[in-house]
Amino acid sequence: MTWLWAIIVGLVLGLIAKAIIPGKQQIPLWLTVIFGMLGSVLGNWVATGIGVNDTKGIDWIRHLLQLAGAIVVVAVGDRIWASMRGRKKHAA
């Protein structure tokens, strides 16, 4: 069940990140999910580092850090994806 939640959270965070980032992103849905999952892990790592990963009630700061991580990973990943796809088109 843990993997299912990770995929769901990755999908939601990845889609929100794509909606926040200006412009159209070139990454496919499956990569959006993976980048959202990686962003969630990055946000959890930062939250643990600053000591806000487990608070009373809803962990709003941790969730915001997860979203910020997803935004960063999706933005960087999209640029890498677009440059890789561009190289393949030029090589053909």
PDB file of C-alpha atoms in Angstrom:
ATOM      1  CA  MET A   1       0.000   0.000   0.000  1.00  0.00           C
ATOM      2  CA  THR A   2       2.970   2.321   0.572  1.00  0.00           C
ATOM      3  CA  TRP A   3       3.901   2.303  -3.129  1.00  0.00           C
ATOM      4  CA  LEU A   4       0.325   3.071  -4.112  1.00  0.00           C
ATOM      5  CA  TRP A   5       0.315   6.148  -1.856  1.00  0.00           C
ATOM      6  CA  ALA A   6       3.706   7.204  -3.192  1.00  0.00           C
ATOM      7  CA  ILE A   7       2.366   7.027  -6.753  1.00  0.00           C
ATOM      8  CA  ILE A   8      -0.804   8.943  -5.848  1.00  0.00           C
ATOM      9  CA  VAL A   9       1.147  11.647  -4.001  1.00  0.00           C
ATOM     10  CA  GLY A  10       3.658  11.820  -6.866  1.00  0.00           C
ATOM     11  CA  LEU A  11       0.851  12.252  -9.383  1.00  0.00           C
ATOM     12  CA  VAL A  12      -0.869  14.986  -7.386  1.00  0.00           C
ATOM     13  CA  LEU A  13       2.333  16.884  -6.583  1.00  0.00           C
ATOM     14  CA  GLY A  14       3.635  16.520 -10.139  1.00  0.00           C
ATOM     15  CA  LEU A  15       0.405  17.843 -11.653  1.00  0.00           C
ATOM     16  CA  ILE A  16       0.246  20.761  -9.214  1.00  0.00           C
ATOM     17  CA  ALA A  17       3.895  21.563  -9.950  1.00  0.00           C
ATOM     18  CA  LYS A  18       3.198  21.512 -13.704  1.00  0.00           C
ATOM     19  CA  ALA A  19       0.250  23.862 -13.149  1.00  0.00           C
ATOM     20  CA  ILE A  20       2.378  26.304 -11.132  1.00  0.00           C
ATOM     21  CA  ILE A  21       5.382  26.365 -13.470  1.00  0.00           C
ATOM     22  CA  PRO A  22       4.794  28.889 -16.264  1.00  0.00           C
ATOM     23  CA  GLY A  23       4.677  27.616 -19.828  1.00  0.00           C
ATOM     24  CA  LYS A  24       4.030  24.164 -21.215  1.00  0.00           C
ATOM     25  CA  GLN A  25       6.112  21.286 -19.912  1.00  0.00           C
ATOM     26  CA  GLN A  26       7.187  18.567 -22.331  1.00  0.00           C
ATOM     27  CA  ILE A  27       7.416  15.653 -19.882  1.00  0.00           C
ATOM     28  CA  PRO A  28       4.923  12.786 -20.201  1.00  0.00           C
ATOM     29  CA  LEU A  29       2.536  11.806 -17.405  1.00  0.00           C
ATOM     30  CA  TRP A  30       4.609   8.852 -16.215  1.00  0.00           C
ATOM     31  CA  LEU A  31       7.626  11.123 -15.769  1.00  0.00           C
ATOM     32  CA  THR A  32       5.460  13.690 -13.999  1.00  0.00           C
ATOM     33  CA  VAL A  33       4.562  11.026 -11.435  1.00  0.00           C
ATOM     34  CA  ILE A  34       8.209  10.042 -10.937  1.00  0.00           C
ATOM     35  CA  PHE A  35       9.308  13.676 -10.612  1.00  0.00           C
ATOM     36  CA  GLY A  36       6.469  14.310  -8.146  1.00  0.00           C
ATOM     37  CA  MET A  37       7.623  11.344  -6.069  1.00  0.00           C
ATOM     38  CA  LEU A  38      11.219  12.576  -6.132  1.00  0.00           C
ATOM     39  CA  GLY A  39      10.058  16.068  -5.140  1.00  0.00           C
ATOM     40  CA  SER A  40       8.129  14.586  -2.242  1.00  0.00           C
ATOM     41  CA  VAL A  41      11.229  12.741  -1.037  1.00  0.00           C
ATOM     42  CA  LEU A  42      13.288  15.918  -1.403  1.00  0.00           C
ATOM     43  CA  GLY A  43      10.708  17.908   0.583  1.00  0.00           C
ATOM     44  CA  ASN A  44      10.607  15.264   3.321  1.00  0.00           C
ATOM     45  CA  TRP A  45      14.409  15.324   3.510  1.00  0.00           C
ATOM     46  CA  VAL A  46      14.432  19.114   3.925  1.00  0.00           C
ATOM     47  CA  ALA A  47      11.593  18.964   6.482  1.00  0.00           C
ATOM     48  CA  THR A  48      13.523  16.397   8.501  1.00  0.00           C
ATOM     49  CA  GLY A  49      16.658  18.531   8.289  1.00  0.00           C
ATOM     50  CA  ILE A  50      14.926  21.595   9.709  1.00  0.00           C
ATOM     51  CA  GLY A  51      12.895  19.599  12.238  1.00  0.00           C
ATOM     52  CA  VAL A  52       9.353  20.084  10.926  1.00  0.00           C
ATOM     53  CA  ASN A  53       8.676  16.634   9.511  1.00  0.00           C
ATOM     54  CA  ASP A  54       6.413  15.524  12.364  1.00  0.00           C
ATOM     55  CA  THR A  55       4.302  18.120  14.103  1.00  0.00           C
ATOM     56  CA  LYS A  56       0.991  18.029  15.956  1.00  0.00           C
ATOM     57  CA  GLY A  57      -1.922  18.038  13.540  1.00  0.00           C
ATOM     58  CA  ILE A  58      -1.426  18.454   9.807  1.00  0.00           C
ATOM     59  CA  ASP A  59       2.179  18.917   8.728  1.00  0.00           C
ATOM     60  CA  TRP A  60       1.536  21.952   6.498  1.00  0.00           C
ATOM     61  CA  ILE A  61       5.170  23.033   6.347  1.00  0.00           C
ATOM     62  CA  ARG A  62       6.271  19.549   5.301  1.00  0.00           C
ATOM     63  CA  HIS A  63       3.584  19.458   2.605  1.00  0.00           C
ATOM     64  CA  LEU A  64       4.647  22.866   1.286  1.00  0.00           C
ATOM     65  CA  LEU A  65       8.263  21.698   1.214  1.00  0.00           C
ATOM     66  CA  GLN A  66       7.173  18.592  -0.711  1.00  0.00           C
ATOM     67  CA  LEU A  67       5.397  20.800  -3.235  1.00  0.00           C
ATOM     68  CA  ALA A  68       8.422  23.078  -3.514  1.00  0.00           C
ATOM     69  CA  GLY A  69      10.600  20.020  -4.084  1.00  0.00           C
ATOM     70  CA  ALA A  70       8.239  18.787  -6.784  1.00  0.00           C
ATOM     71  CA  ILE A  71       8.299  22.188  -8.485  1.00  0.00           C
ATOM     72  CA  VAL A  72      12.096  22.182  -8.546  1.00  0.00           C
ATOM     73  CA  VAL A  73      12.377  18.585  -9.760  1.00  0.00           C
ATOM     74  CA  VAL A  74       9.682  19.011 -12.438  1.00  0.00           C
ATOM     75  CA  ALA A  75      11.229  22.268 -13.696  1.00  0.00           C
ATOM     76  CA  VAL A  76      14.756  20.846 -13.882  1.00  0.00           C
ATOM     77  CA  GLY A  77      13.568  17.493 -15.195  1.00  0.00           C
ATOM     78  CA  ASP A  78      11.489  19.153 -17.899  1.00  0.00           C
ATOM     79  CA  ARG A  79      14.491  21.122 -19.159  1.00  0.00           C
ATOM     80  CA  ILE A  80      16.619  17.967 -19.225  1.00  0.00           C
ATOM     81  CA  TRP A  81      13.837  16.022 -20.966  1.00  0.00           C
ATOM     82  CA  ALA A  82      13.356  18.767 -23.566  1.00  0.00           C
ATOM     83  CA  SER A  83      17.094  18.989 -24.275  1.00  0.00           C
ATOM     84  CA  MET A  84      17.369  15.200 -24.621  1.00  0.00           C
ATOM     85  CA  ARG A  85      14.382  15.090 -26.968  1.00  0.00           C
ATOM     86  CA  GLY A  86      15.825  17.991 -28.952  1.00  0.00           C
ATOM     87  CA  ARG A  87      19.123  16.170 -29.449  1.00  0.00           C
ATOM     88  CA  LYS A  88      17.314  13.069 -30.736  1.00  0.00           C
ATOM     89  CA  LYS A  89      15.436  15.167 -33.293  1.00  0.00           C
ATOM     90  CA  HIS A  90      18.659  16.801 -34.515  1.00  0.00           C
ATOM     91  CA  ALA A  91      20.448  13.453 -34.757  1.00  0.00           C
ATOM     92  CA  ALA A  92      17.755  11.949 -36.995  1.00  0.00           C
TER      93      ALA A  92
END
